[in-house]
PDB file of C-alpha atoms in Angstrom:
ATOM      1  CA  GLY A 407      -0.085   0.075  -0.066  1.00  0.00           C
ATOM      2  CA  THR A 408       1.049   3.502  -0.613  1.00  0.00           C
ATOM      3  CA  ARG A 409      -1.420   5.902   1.022  1.00  0.00           C
ATOM      4  CA  HIS A 410      -0.433   5.480   4.219  1.00  0.00           C
ATOM      5  CA  THR A 411       2.982   7.427   4.080  1.00  0.00           C
ATOM      6  CA  GLY A 412       3.932   7.318   0.651  1.00  0.00           C
ATOM      7  CA  ASP A 413       3.067   9.324  -2.550  1.00  0.00           C
ATOM      8  CA  VAL A 414       3.092   6.638  -4.779  1.00  0.00           C
ATOM      9  CA  ALA A 415      -0.229   5.254  -6.200  1.00  0.00           C
ATOM     10  CA  GLY A 416      -0.653   1.959  -6.034  1.00  0.00           C
ATOM     11  CA  THR A 417      -1.698   1.740  -9.321  1.00  0.00           C
ATOM     12  CA  ILE A 418       2.558   2.875  -9.785  1.00  0.00           C
ATOM     13  CA  LEU A 419       3.670   0.879  -7.376  1.00  0.00           C
ATOM     14  CA  LEU A 420       1.880  -2.372  -7.921  1.00  0.00           C
ATOM     15  CA  PRO A 421       3.102  -2.977 -11.277  1.00  0.00           C
ATOM     16  CA  ALA A 422       6.518  -2.170 -10.397  1.00  0.00           C
ATOM     17  CA  CYS A 423       6.521  -4.623  -7.575  1.00  0.00           C
ATOM     18  CA  LEU A 424       5.383  -7.374  -9.716  1.00  0.00           C
ATOM     19  CA  ASP A 425       7.857  -6.091 -12.544  1.00  0.00           C
ATOM     20  CA  GLU A 426      10.177  -6.743  -9.504  1.00  0.00           C
ATOM     21  CA  VAL A 427       9.781 -10.251  -8.747  1.00  0.00           C
ATOM     22  CA  LYS A 428       8.526 -11.266 -12.082  1.00  0.00           C
ATOM     23  CA  GLY A 429      10.170 -15.012 -12.441  1.00  0.00           C
ATOM     24  CA  LYS A 430      11.747 -14.643  -8.467  1.00  0.00           C
ATOM     25  CA  VAL A 431      11.025 -17.779  -6.460  1.00  0.00           C
ATOM     26  CA  SER A 432      10.967 -17.839  -2.630  1.00  0.00           C
ATOM     27  CA  PRO A 433      13.846 -19.552  -0.742  1.00  0.00           C
ATOM     28  CA  LEU A 434      12.090 -20.365   1.627  1.00  0.00           C
ATOM     29  CA  THR A 435       8.969 -22.312  -0.075  1.00  0.00           C
ATOM     30  CA  GLY A 436      10.698 -22.490  -3.669  1.00  0.00           C
ATOM     31  CA  GLU A 437       7.771 -21.178  -5.479  1.00  0.00           C
ATOM     32  CA  PRO A 438       7.297 -18.167  -7.157  1.00  0.00           C
ATOM     33  CA  VAL A 439       7.512 -14.775  -4.842  1.00  0.00           C
ATOM     34  CA  GLN A 440       3.557 -13.815  -4.239  1.00  0.00           C
ATOM     35  CA  VAL A 441       2.625 -10.365  -4.121  1.00  0.00           C
ATOM     36  CA  VAL A 442      -0.350  -8.935  -1.583  1.00  0.00           C
ATOM     37  CA  ALA A 443      -1.637  -5.675  -3.015  1.00  0.00           C
ATOM     38  CA  ALA A 444      -2.555  -3.104  -0.504  1.00  0.00           C
ATOM     39  CA  GLY A 445      -3.882   0.552   0.023  1.00  0.00           C
ATOM     40  CA  ALA A 446      -7.524   1.259  -0.728  1.00  0.00           C
ATOM     41  CA  MET A 447      -8.733  -2.165  -0.664  1.00  0.00           C
ATOM     42  CA  TYR A 448     -12.826  -2.138   0.301  1.00  0.00           C
ATOM     43  CA  ASP A 449     -14.773  -3.727  -2.206  1.00  0.00           C
ATOM     44  CA  GLY A 450     -14.505  -5.903  -5.028  1.00  0.00           C
ATOM     45  CA  ARG A 451     -13.797  -3.653  -7.367  1.00  0.00           C
ATOM     46  CA  GLY A 452     -10.361  -3.169  -5.843  1.00  0.00           C
ATOM     47  CA  LEU A 453      -9.990  -7.217  -5.464  1.00  0.00           C
ATOM     48  CA  ALA A 454     -10.576  -7.520  -9.111  1.00  0.00           C
ATOM     49  CA  ALA A 455      -8.068  -4.424 -10.160  1.00  0.00           C
ATOM     50  CA  ALA A 456      -5.211  -6.104  -7.712  1.00  0.00           C
ATOM     51  CA  LEU A 457      -5.735 -10.163  -9.503  1.00  0.00           C
ATOM     52  CA  SER A 458      -5.814  -8.246 -12.864  1.00  0.00           C
ATOM     53  CA  TYR A 459      -2.210  -6.432 -12.230  1.00  0.00           C
ATOM     54  CA  GLY A 460      -1.415 -10.003 -11.486  1.00  0.00           C
ATOM     55  CA  ALA A 461      -1.383  -9.703  -7.855  1.00  0.00           C
ATOM     56  CA  ALA A 462      -1.680 -13.456  -5.988  1.00  0.00           C
ATOM     57  CA  ALA A 463      -4.561 -11.591  -3.073  1.00  0.00           C
ATOM     58  CA  VAL A 464      -5.028  -8.249  -1.360  1.00  0.00           C
ATOM     59  CA  TRP A 465      -4.651  -6.759   1.909  1.00  0.00           C
ATOM     60  CA  VAL A 466      -7.693  -5.622   3.534  1.00  0.00           C
ATOM     61  CA  GLY A 467      -6.892  -2.762   5.943  1.00  0.00           C
ATOM     62  CA  THR A 468      -9.432   0.098   6.861  1.00  0.00           C
ATOM     63  CA  ARG A 469     -12.563  -1.904   5.700  1.00  0.00           C
ATOM     64  CA  PHE A 470     -12.683  -4.699   8.284  1.00  0.00           C
ATOM     65  CA  VAL A 471     -11.872  -2.005  11.179  1.00  0.00           C
ATOM     66  CA  ALA A 472     -15.755  -0.753  10.081  1.00  0.00           C
ATOM     67  CA  ALA A 473     -16.471  -4.583  10.491  1.00  0.00           C
ATOM     68  CA  THR A 474     -18.814  -5.871  13.518  1.00  0.00           C
ATOM     69  CA  GLU A 475     -16.216  -7.867  15.119  1.00  0.00           C
ATOM     70  CA  ALA A 476     -12.990  -5.713  14.765  1.00  0.00           C
ATOM     71  CA  GLY A 477     -11.900  -4.962  18.205  1.00  0.00           C
ATOM     72  CA  ALA A 478     -11.626  -1.277  17.488  1.00  0.00           C
ATOM     73  CA  PRO A 479     -13.945   1.317  19.567  1.00  0.00           C
ATOM     74  CA  LYS A 480     -17.234   2.263  18.572  1.00  0.00           C
ATOM     75  CA  LYS A 481     -15.934   5.671  18.060  1.00  0.00           C
ATOM     76  CA  HIS A 482     -13.362   4.473  15.508  1.00  0.00           C
ATOM     77  CA  LYS A 483     -15.802   2.699  13.484  1.00  0.00           C
ATOM     78  CA  GLU A 484     -17.682   6.028  13.606  1.00  0.00           C
ATOM     79  CA  GLU A 485     -14.814   8.403  12.635  1.00  0.00           C
ATOM     80  CA  ILE A 486     -13.811   6.029   9.784  1.00  0.00           C
ATOM     81  CA  VAL A 487     -18.299   5.828   8.161  1.00  0.00           C
ATOM     82  CA  LYS A 488     -18.551   9.576   8.617  1.00  0.00           C
ATOM     83  CA  ALA A 489     -15.249  10.442   6.840  1.00  0.00           C
ATOM     84  CA  ASP A 490     -15.288  12.014   3.453  1.00  0.00           C
ATOM     85  CA  ILE A 491     -13.058  11.513   0.633  1.00  0.00           C
ATOM     86  CA  ASP A 492     -10.760  14.259   2.017  1.00  0.00           C
ATOM     87  CA  GLY A 493     -11.262  13.516   5.837  1.00  0.00           C
ATOM     88  CA  THR A 494      -7.389  11.491   6.489  1.00  0.00           C
ATOM     89  CA  VAL A 495      -4.509  13.172   6.369  1.00  0.00           C
ATOM     90  CA  ARG A 496      -0.949  12.110   7.084  1.00  0.00           C
ATOM     91  CA  THR A 497       1.040  13.111  10.352  1.00  0.00           C
ATOM     92  CA  VAL A 498       3.649  12.246  12.146  1.00  0.00           C
ATOM     93  CA  ILE A 499       2.755  13.955  15.450  1.00  0.00           C
ATOM     94  CA  PHE A 500       1.684  11.184  17.323  1.00  0.00           C
ATOM     95  CA  THR A 501       4.359   8.198  16.572  1.00  0.00           C
ATOM     96  CA  GLY A 502       6.983  10.499  15.155  1.00  0.00           C
ATOM     97  CA  ARG A 503       6.831   8.750  11.537  1.00  0.00           C
ATOM     98  CA  PRO A 504       4.317   9.170   9.100  1.00  0.00           C
ATOM     99  CA  LEU A 505       1.058   8.091   9.567  1.00  0.00           C
ATOM    100  CA  ARG A 506      -2.812   8.338   8.300  1.00  0.00           C
ATOM    101  CA  VAL A 507      -5.628   9.397  10.912  1.00  0.00           C
ATOM    102  CA  ILE A 508      -9.101  10.778  10.699  1.00  0.00           C
ATOM    103  CA  LYS A 509      -8.445  14.759   9.968  1.00  0.00           C
ATOM    104  CA  ASN A 510      -9.625  17.010  12.578  1.00  0.00           C
ATOM    105  CA  ASP A 511      -8.707  20.091  13.886  1.00  0.00           C
ATOM    106  CA  TYR A 512      -5.776  19.347  16.434  1.00  0.00           C
ATOM    107  CA  VAL A 513      -3.987  17.476  13.750  1.00  0.00           C
ATOM    108  CA  VAL A 514      -4.380  20.287  10.703  1.00  0.00           C
ATOM    109  CA  ASP A 515      -3.405  22.741  13.477  1.00  0.00           C
ATOM    110  CA  TRP A 516       0.146  20.981  14.022  1.00  0.00           C
ATOM    111  CA  ASN A 517       0.335  19.847  10.346  1.00  0.00           C
ATOM    112  CA  GLU A 518      -0.489  23.214   9.344  1.00  0.00           C
ATOM    113  CA  ASN A 519       0.473  25.675  11.690  1.00  0.00           C
ATOM    114  CA  ARG A 520       3.122  23.941  13.530  1.00  0.00           C
ATOM    115  CA  THR A 521       5.534  22.730  11.457  1.00  0.00           C
ATOM    116  CA  ASN A 522       8.818  23.769  12.440  1.00  0.00           C
ATOM    117  CA  GLU A 523       7.610  22.829  16.120  1.00  0.00           C
ATOM    118  CA  ILE A 524       7.005  19.385  14.512  1.00  0.00           C
ATOM    119  CA  LYS A 525      10.457  19.794  12.836  1.00  0.00           C
ATOM    120  CA  GLN A 526      12.221  20.422  15.852  1.00  0.00           C
ATOM    121  CA  LEU A 527      10.763  17.885  18.365  1.00  0.00           C
ATOM    122  CA  THR A 528      11.421  14.823  15.898  1.00  0.00           C
ATOM    123  CA  SER A 529      14.857  16.061  15.045  1.00  0.00           C
ATOM    124  CA  GLN A 530      15.170  15.567  18.938  1.00  0.00           C
ATOM    125  CA  GLY A 531      13.731  12.202  19.015  1.00  0.00           C
ATOM    126  CA  VAL A 532      10.631  14.066  20.796  1.00  0.00           C
ATOM    127  CA  ILE A 533       6.953  13.025  19.936  1.00  0.00           C
ATOM    128  CA  PRO A 534       5.063  15.947  19.333  1.00  0.00           C
ATOM    129  CA  HIS A 535       1.540  14.789  20.463  1.00  0.00           C
ATOM    130  CA  GLU A 536       3.151  13.155  23.503  1.00  0.00           C
ATOM    131  CA  LYS A 537       4.956  16.468  24.501  1.00  0.00           C
ATOM    132  CA  GLU A 538       1.526  18.203  23.736  1.00  0.00           C
ATOM    133  CA  LEU A 539       0.426  15.771  26.091  1.00  0.00           C
ATOM    134  CA  GLU A 540       2.887  16.292  29.318  1.00  0.00           C
ATOM    135  CA  LYS A 541       1.240  20.398  28.999  1.00  0.00           C
ATOM    136  CA  ARG A 542      -2.028  19.666  28.224  1.00  0.00           C
ATOM    137  CA  PRO A 543      -3.306  15.797  29.489  1.00  0.00           C
ATOM    138  CA  GLU A 544      -6.255  17.015  29.667  1.00  0.00           C
ATOM    139  CA  ILE A 545      -6.949  16.595  25.634  1.00  0.00           C
ATOM    140  CA  SER A 546      -5.464  12.777  25.959  1.00  0.00           C
ATOM    141  CA  LEU A 547      -9.351  11.870  24.759  1.00  0.00           C
ATOM    142  CA  SER A 548     -10.285  14.186  22.363  1.00  0.00           C
ATOM    143  CA  THR A 549      -6.774  14.210  20.302  1.00  0.00           C
ATOM    144  CA  ARG A 550      -6.298  10.683  20.525  1.00  0.00           C
ATOM    145  CA  PRO A 551      -5.677   9.194  16.851  1.00  0.00           C
ATOM    146  CA  TRP A 552      -8.155   7.463  14.312  1.00  0.00           C
ATOM    147  CA  LEU A 553      -5.578   5.367  12.309  1.00  0.00           C
ATOM    148  CA  THR A 554      -6.727   4.510   9.103  1.00  0.00           C
ATOM    149  CA  GLY A 555      -6.360   4.591   5.495  1.00  0.00           C
ATOM    150  CA  ALA A 556      -7.481   6.925   2.667  1.00  0.00           C
ATOM    151  CA  VAL A 557     -10.267   4.760   1.355  1.00  0.00           C
ATOM    152  CA  ALA A 558     -11.877   5.597   4.392  1.00  0.00           C
ATOM    153  CA  GLY A 559     -13.923   8.468   2.822  1.00  0.00           C
ATOM    154  CA  LEU A 560     -15.602   5.458   0.543  1.00  0.00           C
ATOM    155  CA  ILE A 561     -16.437   3.427   3.500  1.00  0.00           C
ATOM    156  CA  LYS A 562     -19.955   3.918   4.405  1.00  0.00           C
ATOM    157  CA  ASP A 563     -21.075   1.359   7.122  1.00  0.00           C
ATOM    158  CA  VAL A 564     -20.074  -1.353   9.590  1.00  0.00           C
ATOM    159  CA  LEU A 565     -20.647  -4.452   8.576  1.00  0.00           C
ATOM    160  CA  PRO A 566     -19.920  -8.064   9.938  1.00  0.00           C
ATOM    161  CA  ALA A 567     -16.582  -9.184   7.882  1.00  0.00           C
ATOM    162  CA  GLN A 568     -18.347 -12.433   6.623  1.00  0.00           C
ATOM    163  CA  GLN A 569     -20.184 -10.039   4.636  1.00  0.00           C
ATOM    164  CA  ILE A 570     -17.793  -7.945   3.523  1.00  0.00           C
ATOM    165  CA  ILE A 571     -15.594 -10.880   2.576  1.00  0.00           C
ATOM    166  CA  ASP A 572     -18.866 -12.234   0.442  1.00  0.00           C
ATOM    167  CA  ASN A 573     -19.428  -9.028  -0.734  1.00  0.00           C
ATOM    168  CA  MET A 574     -16.083  -8.314  -2.777  1.00  0.00           C
ATOM    169  CA  VAL A 575     -15.707 -11.720  -4.140  1.00  0.00           C
ATOM    170  CA  THR A 576     -18.955 -11.627  -5.591  1.00  0.00           C
ATOM    171  CA  GLU A 577     -18.851  -8.022  -6.759  1.00  0.00           C
ATOM    172  CA  ALA A 578     -14.796  -9.043  -8.213  1.00  0.00           C
ATOM    173  CA  ALA A 579     -16.018 -11.897  -9.663  1.00  0.00           C
ATOM    174  CA  THR A 580     -19.023 -10.125 -11.158  1.00  0.00           C
ATOM    175  CA  ILE A 581     -16.263  -7.827 -12.322  1.00  0.00           C
ATOM    176  CA  LEU A 582     -13.990 -10.285 -14.110  1.00  0.00           C
ATOM    177  CA  THR A 583     -16.430 -12.018 -15.404  1.00  0.00           C
ATOM    178  CA  ARG A 584     -17.711  -9.323 -17.638  1.00  0.00           C
ATOM    179  CA  ASN A 585     -14.279  -7.562 -18.340  1.00  0.00           C
ATOM    180  CA  ALA A 586     -13.334 -11.004 -19.970  1.00  0.00           C
ATOM    181  CA  SER A 587     -16.502 -11.072 -21.991  1.00  0.00           C
ATOM    182  CA  LEU A 588     -15.259  -7.508 -23.433  1.00  0.00           C
ATOM    183  CA  VAL A 589     -11.461  -8.917 -24.717  1.00  0.00           C
ATOM    184  CA  LYS A 590     -12.461 -10.754 -27.948  1.00  0.00           C
ATOM    185  CA  ALA A 591      -9.051 -12.347 -30.176  1.00  0.00           C
ATOM    186  CA  ARG A 592      -9.115 -10.597 -33.362  1.00  0.00           C
ATOM    187  CA  LEU A 593      -6.667 -13.407 -35.766  1.00  0.00           C
TER     188      LEU A 593
END
């Protein structure tokens, strides 16, 4: 996946990875190296696209956070479902490393108005959010990071995991079958 911490689109990164391992064999299994696609895998369209590129499987992250059985707090699931297409943002304030969270005023303030402070703190090995909590412990709950992928803006409901999987597979099969019928050899 690319959107949590990188700027390379998955539609570029996936083929590049597939090309890199083409013809290579795993030293552990003796089998061809398998590529698992990740990033924006939330429905059958992503699954079908990844399989069409040549991925062996997909890694589903954020969609399963918004699953009934997920151990995520109810609030986390609600934040994902209510996010819009621009409702996530990358930041380093929570870990010192880039990660994607639900956008809120706290994160936006750090990312837009306190960039010099972020650079200063992280260059010293200090996590900006932790430093802020030392000064203002009362903001602990209201500034909690709700980790997510950019795909959160497309997820509109909390469903049982089995239904998520069934929906993905059914939709992918329909798409792949339809697409196969569009390709006709001309000799």
